[in-house]
Short mmCIF file of C-alpha atoms and ligand atoms in Angstrom, two decimals:
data_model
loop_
_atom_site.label_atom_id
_atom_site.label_comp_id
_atom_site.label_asym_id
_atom_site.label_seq_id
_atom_site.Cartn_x
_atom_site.Cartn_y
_atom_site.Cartn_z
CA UNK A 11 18.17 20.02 2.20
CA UNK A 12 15.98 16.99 2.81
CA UNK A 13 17.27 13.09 2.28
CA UNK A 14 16.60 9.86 2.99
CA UNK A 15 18.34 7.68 6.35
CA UNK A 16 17.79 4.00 6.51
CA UNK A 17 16.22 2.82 9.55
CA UNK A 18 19.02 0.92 10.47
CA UNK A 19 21.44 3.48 10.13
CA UNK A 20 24.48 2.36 8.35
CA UNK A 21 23.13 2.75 4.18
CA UNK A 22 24.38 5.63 2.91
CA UNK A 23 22.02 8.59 2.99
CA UNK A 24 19.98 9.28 -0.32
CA UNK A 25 18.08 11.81 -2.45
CA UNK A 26 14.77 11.38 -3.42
CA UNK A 27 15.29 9.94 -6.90
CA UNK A 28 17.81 7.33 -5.84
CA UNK A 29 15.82 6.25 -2.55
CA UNK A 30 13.05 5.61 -4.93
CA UNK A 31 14.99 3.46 -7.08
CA UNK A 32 16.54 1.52 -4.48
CA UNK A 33 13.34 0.51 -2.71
CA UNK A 34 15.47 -1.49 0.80
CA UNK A 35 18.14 0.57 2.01
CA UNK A 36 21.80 -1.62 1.67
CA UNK A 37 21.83 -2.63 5.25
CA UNK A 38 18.42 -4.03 5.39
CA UNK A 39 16.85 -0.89 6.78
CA UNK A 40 14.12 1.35 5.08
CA UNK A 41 14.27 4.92 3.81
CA UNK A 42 12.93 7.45 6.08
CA UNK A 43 13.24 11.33 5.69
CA UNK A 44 16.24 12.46 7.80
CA UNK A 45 13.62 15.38 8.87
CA UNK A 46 9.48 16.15 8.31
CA UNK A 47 8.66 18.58 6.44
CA UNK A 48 6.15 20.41 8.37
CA UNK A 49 2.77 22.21 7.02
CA UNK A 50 1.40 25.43 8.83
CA UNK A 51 -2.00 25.35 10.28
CA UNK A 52 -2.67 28.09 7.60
CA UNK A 53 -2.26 25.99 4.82
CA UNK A 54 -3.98 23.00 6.34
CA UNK A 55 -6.98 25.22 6.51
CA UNK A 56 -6.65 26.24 2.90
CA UNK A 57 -6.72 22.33 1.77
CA UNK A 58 -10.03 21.52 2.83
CA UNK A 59 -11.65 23.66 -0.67
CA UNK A 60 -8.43 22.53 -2.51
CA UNK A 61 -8.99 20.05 -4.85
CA UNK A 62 -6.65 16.54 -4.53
CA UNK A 63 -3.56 17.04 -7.11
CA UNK A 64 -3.80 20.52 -5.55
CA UNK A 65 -3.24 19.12 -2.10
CA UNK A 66 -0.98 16.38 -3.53
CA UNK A 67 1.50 19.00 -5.14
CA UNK A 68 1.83 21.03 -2.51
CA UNK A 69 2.38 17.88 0.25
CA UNK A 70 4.80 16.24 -1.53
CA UNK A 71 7.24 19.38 -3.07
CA UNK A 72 9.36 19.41 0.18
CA UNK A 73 9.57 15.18 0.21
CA UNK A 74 11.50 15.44 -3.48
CA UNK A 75 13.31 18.25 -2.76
CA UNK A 76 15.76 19.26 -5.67
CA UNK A 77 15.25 16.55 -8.18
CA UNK A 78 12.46 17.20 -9.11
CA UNK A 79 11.28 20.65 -10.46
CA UNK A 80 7.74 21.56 -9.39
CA UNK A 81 6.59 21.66 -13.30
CA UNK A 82 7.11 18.19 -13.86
CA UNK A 83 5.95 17.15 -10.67
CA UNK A 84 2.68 18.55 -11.31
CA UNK A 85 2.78 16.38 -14.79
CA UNK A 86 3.39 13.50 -13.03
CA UNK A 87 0.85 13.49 -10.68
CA UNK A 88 -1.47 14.77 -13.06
CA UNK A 89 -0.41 11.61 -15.30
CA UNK A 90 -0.71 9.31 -12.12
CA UNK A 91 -4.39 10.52 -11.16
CA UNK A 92 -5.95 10.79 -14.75
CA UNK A 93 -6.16 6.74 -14.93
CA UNK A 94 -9.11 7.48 -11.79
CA UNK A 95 -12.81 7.46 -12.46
CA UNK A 96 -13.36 10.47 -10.23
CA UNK A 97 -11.38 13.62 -10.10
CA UNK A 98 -11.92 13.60 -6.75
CA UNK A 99 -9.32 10.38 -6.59
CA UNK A 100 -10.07 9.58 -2.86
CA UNK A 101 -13.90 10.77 -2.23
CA UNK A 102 -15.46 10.53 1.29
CA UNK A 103 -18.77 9.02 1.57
CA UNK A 104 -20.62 9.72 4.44
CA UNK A 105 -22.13 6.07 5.70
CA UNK A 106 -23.89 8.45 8.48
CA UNK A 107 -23.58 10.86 10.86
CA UNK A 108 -19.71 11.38 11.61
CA UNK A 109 -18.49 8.18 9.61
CA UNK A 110 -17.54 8.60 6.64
CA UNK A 111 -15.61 5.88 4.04
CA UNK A 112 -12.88 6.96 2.06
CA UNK A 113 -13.38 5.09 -1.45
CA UNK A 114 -9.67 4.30 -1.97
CA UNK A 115 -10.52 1.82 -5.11
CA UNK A 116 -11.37 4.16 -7.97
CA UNK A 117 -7.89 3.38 -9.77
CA UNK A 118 -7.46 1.42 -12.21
CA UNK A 119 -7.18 -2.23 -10.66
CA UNK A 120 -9.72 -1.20 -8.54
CA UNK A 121 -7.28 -1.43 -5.09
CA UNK A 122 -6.12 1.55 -3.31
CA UNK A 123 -2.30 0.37 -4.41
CA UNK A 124 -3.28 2.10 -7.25
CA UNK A 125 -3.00 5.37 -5.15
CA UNK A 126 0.28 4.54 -4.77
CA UNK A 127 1.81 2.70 -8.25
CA UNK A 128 0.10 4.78 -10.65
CA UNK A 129 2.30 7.43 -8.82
CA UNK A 130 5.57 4.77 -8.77
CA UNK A 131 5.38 3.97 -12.58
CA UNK A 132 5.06 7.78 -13.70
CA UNK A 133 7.83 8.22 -11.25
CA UNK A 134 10.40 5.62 -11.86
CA UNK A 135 9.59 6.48 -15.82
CA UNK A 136 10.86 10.29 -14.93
CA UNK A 137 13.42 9.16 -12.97
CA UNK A 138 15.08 6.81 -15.39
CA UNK A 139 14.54 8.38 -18.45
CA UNK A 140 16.56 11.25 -17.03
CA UNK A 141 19.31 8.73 -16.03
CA UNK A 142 19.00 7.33 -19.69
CA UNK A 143 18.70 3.72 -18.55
CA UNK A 144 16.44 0.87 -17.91
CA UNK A 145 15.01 -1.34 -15.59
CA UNK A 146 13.96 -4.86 -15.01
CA UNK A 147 11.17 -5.11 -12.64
CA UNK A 148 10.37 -8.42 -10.86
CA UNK A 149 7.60 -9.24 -8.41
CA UNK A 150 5.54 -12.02 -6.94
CA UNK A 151 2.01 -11.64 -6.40
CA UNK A 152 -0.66 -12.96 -4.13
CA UNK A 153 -3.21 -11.05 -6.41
CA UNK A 154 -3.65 -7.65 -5.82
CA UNK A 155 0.01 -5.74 -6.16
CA UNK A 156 0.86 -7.87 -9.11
CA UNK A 157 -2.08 -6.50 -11.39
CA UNK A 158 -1.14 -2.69 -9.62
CA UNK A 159 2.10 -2.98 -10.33
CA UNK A 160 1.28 -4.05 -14.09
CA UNK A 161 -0.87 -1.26 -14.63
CA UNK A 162 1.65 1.42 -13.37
CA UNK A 163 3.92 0.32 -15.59
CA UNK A 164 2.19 -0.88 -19.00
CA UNK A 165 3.88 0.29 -22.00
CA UNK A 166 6.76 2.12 -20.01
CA UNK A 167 9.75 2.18 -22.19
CA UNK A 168 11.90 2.38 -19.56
CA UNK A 169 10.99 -0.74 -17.35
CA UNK A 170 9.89 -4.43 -18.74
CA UNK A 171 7.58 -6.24 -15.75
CA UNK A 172 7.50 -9.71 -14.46
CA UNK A 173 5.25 -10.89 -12.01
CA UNK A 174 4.74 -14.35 -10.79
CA UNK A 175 1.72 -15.58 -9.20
CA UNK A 176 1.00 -19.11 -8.22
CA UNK A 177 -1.24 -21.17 -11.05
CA UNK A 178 -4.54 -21.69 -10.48
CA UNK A 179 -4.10 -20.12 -6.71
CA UNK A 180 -5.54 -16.36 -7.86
CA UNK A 181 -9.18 -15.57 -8.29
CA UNK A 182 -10.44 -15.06 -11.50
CA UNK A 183 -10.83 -11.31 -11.26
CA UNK A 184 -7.35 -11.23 -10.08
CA UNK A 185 -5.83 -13.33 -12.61
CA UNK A 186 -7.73 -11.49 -15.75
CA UNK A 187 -6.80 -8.14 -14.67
CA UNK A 188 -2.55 -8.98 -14.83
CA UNK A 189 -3.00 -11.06 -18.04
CA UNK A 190 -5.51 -9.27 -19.95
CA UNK A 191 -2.90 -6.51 -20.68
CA UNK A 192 -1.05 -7.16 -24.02
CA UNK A 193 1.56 -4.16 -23.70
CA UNK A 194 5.00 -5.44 -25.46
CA UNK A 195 6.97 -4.87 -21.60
CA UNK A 196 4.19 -7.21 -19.43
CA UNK A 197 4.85 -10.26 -18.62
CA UNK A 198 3.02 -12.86 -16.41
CA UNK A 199 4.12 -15.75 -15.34
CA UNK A 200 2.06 -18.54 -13.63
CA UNK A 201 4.26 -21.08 -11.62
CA UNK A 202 3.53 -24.23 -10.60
CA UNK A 203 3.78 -23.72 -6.71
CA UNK A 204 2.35 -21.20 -3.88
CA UNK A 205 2.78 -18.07 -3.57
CA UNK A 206 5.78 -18.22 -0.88
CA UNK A 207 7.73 -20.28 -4.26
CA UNK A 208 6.64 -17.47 -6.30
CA UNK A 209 8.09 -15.39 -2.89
CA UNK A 210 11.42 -17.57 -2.90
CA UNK A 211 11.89 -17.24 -6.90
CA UNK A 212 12.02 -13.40 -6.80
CA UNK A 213 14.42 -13.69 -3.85
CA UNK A 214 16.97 -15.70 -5.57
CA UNK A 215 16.87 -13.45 -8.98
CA UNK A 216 17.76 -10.84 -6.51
CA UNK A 217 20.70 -12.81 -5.09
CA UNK A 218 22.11 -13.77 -8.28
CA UNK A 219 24.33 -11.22 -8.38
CA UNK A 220 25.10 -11.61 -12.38
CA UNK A 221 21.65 -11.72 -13.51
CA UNK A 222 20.43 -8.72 -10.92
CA UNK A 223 23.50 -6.50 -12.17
CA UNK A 224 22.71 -7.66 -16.19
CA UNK A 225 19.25 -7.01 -16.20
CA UNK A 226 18.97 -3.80 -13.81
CA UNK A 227 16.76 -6.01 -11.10
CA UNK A 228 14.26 -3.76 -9.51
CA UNK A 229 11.06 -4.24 -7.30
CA UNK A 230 8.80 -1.93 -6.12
CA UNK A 231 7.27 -3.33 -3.11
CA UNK A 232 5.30 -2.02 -0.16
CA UNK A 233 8.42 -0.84 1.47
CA UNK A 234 9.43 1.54 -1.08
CA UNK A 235 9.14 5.08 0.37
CA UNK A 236 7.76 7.30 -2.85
CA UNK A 237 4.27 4.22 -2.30
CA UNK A 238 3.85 5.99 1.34
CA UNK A 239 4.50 9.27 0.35
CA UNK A 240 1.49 9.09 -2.32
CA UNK A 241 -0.80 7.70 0.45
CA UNK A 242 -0.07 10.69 3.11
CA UNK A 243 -2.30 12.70 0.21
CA UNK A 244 -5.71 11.06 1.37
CA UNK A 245 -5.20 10.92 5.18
CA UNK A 246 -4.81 15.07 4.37
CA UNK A 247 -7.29 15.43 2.03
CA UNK A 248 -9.69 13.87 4.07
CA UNK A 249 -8.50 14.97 7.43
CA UNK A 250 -8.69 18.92 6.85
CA UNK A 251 -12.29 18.41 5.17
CA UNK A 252 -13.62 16.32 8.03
CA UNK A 253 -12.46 18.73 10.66
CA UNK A 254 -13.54 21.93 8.10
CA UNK A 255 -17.02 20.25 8.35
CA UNK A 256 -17.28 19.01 12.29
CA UNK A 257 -14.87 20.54 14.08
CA UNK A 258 -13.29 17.91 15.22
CA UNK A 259 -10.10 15.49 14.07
CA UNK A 260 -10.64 12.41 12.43
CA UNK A 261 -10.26 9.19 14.07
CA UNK A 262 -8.81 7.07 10.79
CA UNK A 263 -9.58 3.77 10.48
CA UNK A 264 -7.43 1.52 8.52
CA UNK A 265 -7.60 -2.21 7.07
CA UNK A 266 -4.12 -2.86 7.67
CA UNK A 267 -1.21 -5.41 6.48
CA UNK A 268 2.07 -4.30 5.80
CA UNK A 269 1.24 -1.14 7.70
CA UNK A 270 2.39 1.20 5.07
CA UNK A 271 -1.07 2.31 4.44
CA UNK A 272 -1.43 3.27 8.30
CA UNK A 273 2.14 4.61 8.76
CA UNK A 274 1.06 7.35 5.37
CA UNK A 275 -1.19 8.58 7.84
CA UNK A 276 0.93 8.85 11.11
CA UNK A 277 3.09 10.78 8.34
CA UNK A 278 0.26 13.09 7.27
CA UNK A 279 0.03 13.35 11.30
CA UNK A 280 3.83 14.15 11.50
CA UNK A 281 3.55 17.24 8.98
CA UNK A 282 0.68 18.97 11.24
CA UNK A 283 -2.60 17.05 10.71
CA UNK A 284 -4.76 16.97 13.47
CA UNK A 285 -5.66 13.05 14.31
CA UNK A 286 -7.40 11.76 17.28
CA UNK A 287 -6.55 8.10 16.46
CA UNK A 288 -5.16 5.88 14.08
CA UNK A 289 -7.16 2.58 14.68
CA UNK A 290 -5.76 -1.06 13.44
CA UNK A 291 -7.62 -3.10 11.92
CA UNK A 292 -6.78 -6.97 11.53
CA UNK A 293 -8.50 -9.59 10.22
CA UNK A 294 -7.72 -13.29 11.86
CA UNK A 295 -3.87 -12.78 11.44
CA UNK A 296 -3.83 -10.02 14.28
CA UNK A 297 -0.06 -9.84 15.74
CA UNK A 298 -0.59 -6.09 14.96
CA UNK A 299 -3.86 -6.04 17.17
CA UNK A 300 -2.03 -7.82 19.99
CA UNK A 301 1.10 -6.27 19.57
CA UNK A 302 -0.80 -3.02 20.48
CA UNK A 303 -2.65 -4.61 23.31
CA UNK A 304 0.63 -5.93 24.88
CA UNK A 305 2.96 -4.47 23.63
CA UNK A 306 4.66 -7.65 22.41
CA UNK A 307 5.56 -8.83 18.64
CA UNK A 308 5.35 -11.69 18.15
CA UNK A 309 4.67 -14.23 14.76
CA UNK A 310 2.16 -16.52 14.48
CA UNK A 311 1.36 -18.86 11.14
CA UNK A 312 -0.52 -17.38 8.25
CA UNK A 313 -4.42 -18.28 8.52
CA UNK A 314 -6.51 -17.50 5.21
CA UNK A 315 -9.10 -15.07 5.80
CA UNK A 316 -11.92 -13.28 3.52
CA UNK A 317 -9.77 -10.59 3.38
CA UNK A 318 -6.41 -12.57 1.68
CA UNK A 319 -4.49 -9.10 1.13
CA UNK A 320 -4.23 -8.23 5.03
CA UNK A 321 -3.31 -12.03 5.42
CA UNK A 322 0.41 -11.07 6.95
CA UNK A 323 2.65 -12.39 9.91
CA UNK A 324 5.24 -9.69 9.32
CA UNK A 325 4.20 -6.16 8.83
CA UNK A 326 7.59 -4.82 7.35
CA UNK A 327 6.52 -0.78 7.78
CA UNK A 328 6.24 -1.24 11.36
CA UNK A 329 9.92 -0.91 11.31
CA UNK A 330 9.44 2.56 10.12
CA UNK A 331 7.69 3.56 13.31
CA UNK A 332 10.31 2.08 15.21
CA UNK A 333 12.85 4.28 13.81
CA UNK A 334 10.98 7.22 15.87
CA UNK A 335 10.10 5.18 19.11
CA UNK A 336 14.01 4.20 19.52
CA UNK A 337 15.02 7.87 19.01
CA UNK A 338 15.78 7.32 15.37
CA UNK A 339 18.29 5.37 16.26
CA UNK A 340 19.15 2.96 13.81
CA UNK A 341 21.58 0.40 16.09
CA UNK A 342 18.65 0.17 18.34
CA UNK A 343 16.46 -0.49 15.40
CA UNK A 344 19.29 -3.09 13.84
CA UNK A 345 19.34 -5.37 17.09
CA UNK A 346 15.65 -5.66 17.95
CA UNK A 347 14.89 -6.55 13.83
CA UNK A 348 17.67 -8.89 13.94
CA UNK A 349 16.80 -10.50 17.37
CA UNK A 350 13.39 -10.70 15.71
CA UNK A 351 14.39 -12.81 12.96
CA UNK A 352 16.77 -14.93 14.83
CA UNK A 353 15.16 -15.83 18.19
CA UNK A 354 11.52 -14.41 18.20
CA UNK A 355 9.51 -11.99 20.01
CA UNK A 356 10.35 -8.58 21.39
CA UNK A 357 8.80 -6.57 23.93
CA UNK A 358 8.24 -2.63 24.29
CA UNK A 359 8.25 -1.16 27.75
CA UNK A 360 5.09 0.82 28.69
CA UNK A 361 7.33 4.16 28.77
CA UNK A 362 7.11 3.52 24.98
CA UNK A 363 3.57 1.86 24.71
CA UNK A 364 1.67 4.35 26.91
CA UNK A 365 2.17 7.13 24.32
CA UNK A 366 2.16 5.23 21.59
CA UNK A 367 -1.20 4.43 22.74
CA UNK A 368 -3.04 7.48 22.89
CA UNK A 369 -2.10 7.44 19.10
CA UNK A 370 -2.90 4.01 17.95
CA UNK A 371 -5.58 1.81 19.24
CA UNK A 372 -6.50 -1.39 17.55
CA UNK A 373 -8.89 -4.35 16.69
CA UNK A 374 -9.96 -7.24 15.43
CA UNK A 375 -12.74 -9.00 12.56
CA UNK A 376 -12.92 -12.48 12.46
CA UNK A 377 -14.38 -13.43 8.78
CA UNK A 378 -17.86 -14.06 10.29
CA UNK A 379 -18.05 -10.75 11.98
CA UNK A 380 -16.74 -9.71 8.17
CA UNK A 381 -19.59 -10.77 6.46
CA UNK A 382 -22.04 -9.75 8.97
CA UNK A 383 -20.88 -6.07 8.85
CA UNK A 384 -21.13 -6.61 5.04
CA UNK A 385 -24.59 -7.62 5.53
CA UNK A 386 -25.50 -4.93 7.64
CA UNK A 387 -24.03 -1.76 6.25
CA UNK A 388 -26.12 -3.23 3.21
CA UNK A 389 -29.20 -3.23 5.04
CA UNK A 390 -28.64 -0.27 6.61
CA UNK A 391 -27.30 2.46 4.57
CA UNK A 392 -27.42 0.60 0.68
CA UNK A 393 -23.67 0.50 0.54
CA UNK A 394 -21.79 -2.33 -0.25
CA UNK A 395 -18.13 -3.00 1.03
CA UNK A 396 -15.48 -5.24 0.56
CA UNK A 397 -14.22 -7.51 3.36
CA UNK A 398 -11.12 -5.71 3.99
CA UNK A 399 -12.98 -2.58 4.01
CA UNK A 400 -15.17 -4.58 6.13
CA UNK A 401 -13.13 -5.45 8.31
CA UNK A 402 -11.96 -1.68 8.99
CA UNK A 403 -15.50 -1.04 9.78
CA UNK A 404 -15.96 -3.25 12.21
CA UNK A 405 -13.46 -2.14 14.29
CA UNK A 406 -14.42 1.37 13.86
CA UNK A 407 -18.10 0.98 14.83
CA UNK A 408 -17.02 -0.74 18.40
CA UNK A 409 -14.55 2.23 18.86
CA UNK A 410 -17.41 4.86 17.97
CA UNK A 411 -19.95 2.56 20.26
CA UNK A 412 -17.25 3.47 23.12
CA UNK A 413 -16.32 7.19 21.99
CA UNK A 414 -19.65 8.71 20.79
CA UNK A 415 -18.14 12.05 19.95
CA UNK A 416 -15.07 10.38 17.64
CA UNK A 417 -15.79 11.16 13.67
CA UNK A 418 -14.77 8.33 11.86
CA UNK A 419 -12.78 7.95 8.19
CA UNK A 420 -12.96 4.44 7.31
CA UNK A 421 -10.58 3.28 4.31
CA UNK A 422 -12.16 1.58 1.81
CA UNK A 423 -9.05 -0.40 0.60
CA UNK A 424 -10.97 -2.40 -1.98
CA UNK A 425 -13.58 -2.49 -4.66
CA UNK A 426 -16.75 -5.13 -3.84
CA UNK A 427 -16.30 -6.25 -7.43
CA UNK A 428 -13.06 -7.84 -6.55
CA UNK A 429 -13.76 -10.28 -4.11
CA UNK A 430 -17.33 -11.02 -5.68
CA UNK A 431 -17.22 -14.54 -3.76
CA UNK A 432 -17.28 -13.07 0.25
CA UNK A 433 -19.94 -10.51 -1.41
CA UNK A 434 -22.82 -12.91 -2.59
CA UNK A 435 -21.93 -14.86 0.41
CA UNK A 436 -23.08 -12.10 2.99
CA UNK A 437 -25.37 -10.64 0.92
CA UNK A 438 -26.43 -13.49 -2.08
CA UNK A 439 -25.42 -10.55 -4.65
CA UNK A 440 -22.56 -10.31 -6.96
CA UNK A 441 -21.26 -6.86 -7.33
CA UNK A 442 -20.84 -5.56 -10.83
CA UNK A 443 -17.81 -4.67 -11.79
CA UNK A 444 -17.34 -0.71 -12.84
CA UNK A 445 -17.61 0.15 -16.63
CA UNK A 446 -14.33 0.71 -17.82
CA UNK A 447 -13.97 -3.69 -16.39
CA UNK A 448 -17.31 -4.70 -17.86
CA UNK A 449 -15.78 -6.92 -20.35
CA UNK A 450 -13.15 -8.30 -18.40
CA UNK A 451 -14.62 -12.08 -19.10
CA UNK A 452 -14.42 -11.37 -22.52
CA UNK A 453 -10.91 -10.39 -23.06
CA UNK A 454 -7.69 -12.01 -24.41
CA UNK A 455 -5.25 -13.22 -21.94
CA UNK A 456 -1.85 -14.13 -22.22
CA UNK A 457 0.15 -15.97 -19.58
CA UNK A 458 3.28 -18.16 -19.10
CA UNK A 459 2.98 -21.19 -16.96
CA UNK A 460 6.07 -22.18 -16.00
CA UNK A 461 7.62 -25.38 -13.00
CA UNK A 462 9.05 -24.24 -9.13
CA UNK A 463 12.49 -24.04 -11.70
CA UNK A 464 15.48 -20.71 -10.74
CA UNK A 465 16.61 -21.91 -14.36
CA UNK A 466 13.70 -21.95 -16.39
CA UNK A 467 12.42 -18.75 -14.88
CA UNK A 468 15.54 -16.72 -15.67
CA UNK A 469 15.38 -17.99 -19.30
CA UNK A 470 11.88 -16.38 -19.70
CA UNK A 471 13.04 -13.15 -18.26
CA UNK A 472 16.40 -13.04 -20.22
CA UNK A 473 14.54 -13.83 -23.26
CA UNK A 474 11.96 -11.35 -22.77
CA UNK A 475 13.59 -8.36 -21.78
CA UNK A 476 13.51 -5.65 -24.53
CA UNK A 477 17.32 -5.06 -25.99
C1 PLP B 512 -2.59 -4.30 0.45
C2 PLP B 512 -3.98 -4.22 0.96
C3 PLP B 512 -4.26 -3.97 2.33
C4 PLP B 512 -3.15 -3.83 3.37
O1 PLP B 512 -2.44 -2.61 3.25
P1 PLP B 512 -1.01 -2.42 3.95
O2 PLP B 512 -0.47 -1.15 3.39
O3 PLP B 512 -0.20 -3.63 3.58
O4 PLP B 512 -1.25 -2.33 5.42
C5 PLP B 512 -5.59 -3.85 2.73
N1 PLP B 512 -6.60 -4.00 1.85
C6 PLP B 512 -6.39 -4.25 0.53
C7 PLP B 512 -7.55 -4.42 -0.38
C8 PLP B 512 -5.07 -4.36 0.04
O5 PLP B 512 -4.87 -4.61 -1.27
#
């Protein structure tokens, strides 16, 4: 039966439910499936009429294995997808002729890590309330996991939520949607600092060894597997429908930070989808665009961009892919992560680049090239993206300009309406946001601003924990 190997090979090997709940493997490493399930060409030709929670069901089955009985899967994902504004969850929209965007944002924080929390909340609720316990869960937030996160797990009785974000340092959009929601278990907390204090304040909850074990510290961060398992779904969905309508595989490009949206997809890839390309797309902070280009990692500073959610020196899923360059050998995997912390760069041969390569190709938006795609895909075709989106098309339009026969999927990781600012400045007009956020101005907010203080911060939490 299927479980779960950490990338550095020396965590004990997991089910499904407890890999979930542990988010980072014990040694550092990250869950990975010890083998792919695989899906027949038969059944990938089936999927392109079958609707998404159709295709979701039957993609991840194999992934939970035994805990999880295929009834209550189906609940659960029903449960996760029923907070979208399309049944459709992940529609294409064709911008023209073989390119198409894949609206990611119709959850309900308007991000496509609601693809992937909606799924974690319902999940972690299961999971637990089988396990009769509780959690704690504690996050920091730049802006947009914090107000994901939040809404997967609103009025969960099995998990109170924490999230920090630095005071005054969110947008408005981003700020409203985390404190507008009242539920009993939410609670937001502004500090006093950046977001790397907010960063270094979750850390040391987490290394205070007392008040992890007392509390039942959990986080449920980019790196947890059951988040990339939920986003394999919409490189399927719209992979078998593309290739159903042209005949050919899609070339998917994606607005990339962590890399666990693009590594979803080299999954979907794993299990039998046909994919010409994966493309990278970076904004300003590009290691991942050079990495691919040289084949050397190496960290740079953090530069704001347009597109602040892609603004990342260390992609932590890249260590996933790793795992199946080095042979799945997690030694191999331990020393270069290590040596990458320590002393700096590393270096793949081209033995391991050159196929890599005919997988993944990459590129590059600098925030002026953002809002000029903005502006154009406007005047050209009425649609308006956001600038991560933006930046994805960007990259994919030079790769189609050089591969005319390529049919592009372009995620669209984000709603316009929430980064209204880069918007009216391409374009001079403010997005509205969708109905069910209309009165987001108007609503109550509640919010704890509290100093740069360990201390102070565990008394909120301790205090505000449900008994
Ligand atoms: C998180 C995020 C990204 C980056 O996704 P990764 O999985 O970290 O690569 C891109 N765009 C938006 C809008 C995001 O919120």
């Amino acid at each position: 039966m299927l479980s779960y190997v950490s990338t550095r090979g020396r965590a004990p090997r997991l089910g499904f439910a407890d890999t979930t709940l542990a988010g980072l493997a014990n040694d550092g490493g990250l869950y990975v499936p010890d083998i792919c399930p695989k899906l027949s060409e038969a059944e990938l030709g089936n999927m392109s009429s079958q609707n998404y929670l159709e295709i979701a069901w039957r993609v991840l089955l194999p992934f939970v294995a035994d805990d999880i009985p295929s009834e209550d899967l189906i609940r659960i994902l029903q449960k996760s997808y029923k907070t979208f504004n399309t049944k459709e969850v992940a529609p294409l929209h064709e911008l023209k002729t073989n390119f198409y965007v894949q609206e990611l944002f119709h959850g309900p924080t308007l991000a496509f890590k609601d693809v992937a929390l909606q799924f974690l909340g319902n999940l972690f609720d299961y999971i637990l309330e089988k396990k009769k316990t509780r959690v704690t869960i504690v996050g920091a937030t730049s802006g947009d996991t914090g107000s994901a996160a939040i809404e997967a797990f609103r009025g969960k009785d099995t998990a109170d939520i924490f999230i920090l974000h630095p005071h005054n340092r969110v947008s408005e959009v981003q700020r409203r949607q985390m404190t507008t929601v009242l539920d009993a278990n939410v609670h937001n907390i502004a500090i006093d600092g950046s977001f790397d204090d907010c960063q270094d304040l979750v850390k040391a909850m987490f290394n205070d060894a007392t008040f992890r074990d007392d509390l039942r510290l959990s986080a449920v961060n980019s790196i947890n597997w059951a988040r990339i398992l939920a986003q394999v779904v919409y490189y399927i969905y719209a992979g078998v429908r593309v290739l159903d309508k042209t005949g050919r595989p899609a070339t998917f490009c994606v607005p990339t930070g962590n890399f666990g949206n693009v590594y979803a997809g080299y999954v979907a890839q794993s299990m039998g989808l046909s994919v010409e390309k994966f493309l990278v797309a970076t904004n300003r902070n590009d290691i991942l665009h050079r990495f691919f280009s040289t084949g050397r990692m190496k960290a740079d500073g953090v530069e704001r961009s347009l597109s602040p959610s892609m603004d990342i020196q260390v992609s932590s899923n890249f260590e996933r892919l790793l795992f199946d360059l080095f042979g799945r050998k997690g030694e191999a995997v331990d020393q270069t992560m290590q040596h990458f912390r320590k002393a700096g760069p590393f270096h793949l041969e081209d033995g391991v680049m050159n196929p890599l390569r005919r997988l993944f190709g990459s590129g590059k938006v600098d925030d002026a090239r953002t809002l000029a795609v903005i502006k154009s895909t406007y005047e050209k075709y009425n649609y308006i993206l956001d600038p991560h989106t933006a930046v994805g098309v960007g990259v994919a339009e030079d790769y189609q300009a050089a591969n005319p026969d390529s049919v592009i999927v372009s995620l669209a990781t984000a709603h316009p309406a929430k980064f209204p600012a880069a918007v009216k400045q391409a374009i001079g007009i403010e997005p509205p946001l969708p109905d069910h956020l209309a009165d987001l101005y108007q609503r109550q907010e509640r919010y704890q601003v509290l100093p740069n203080d360990l201390a102070k911060v565990q008394a909120f939490v301790r205090a505000g924990i449900r008994k």
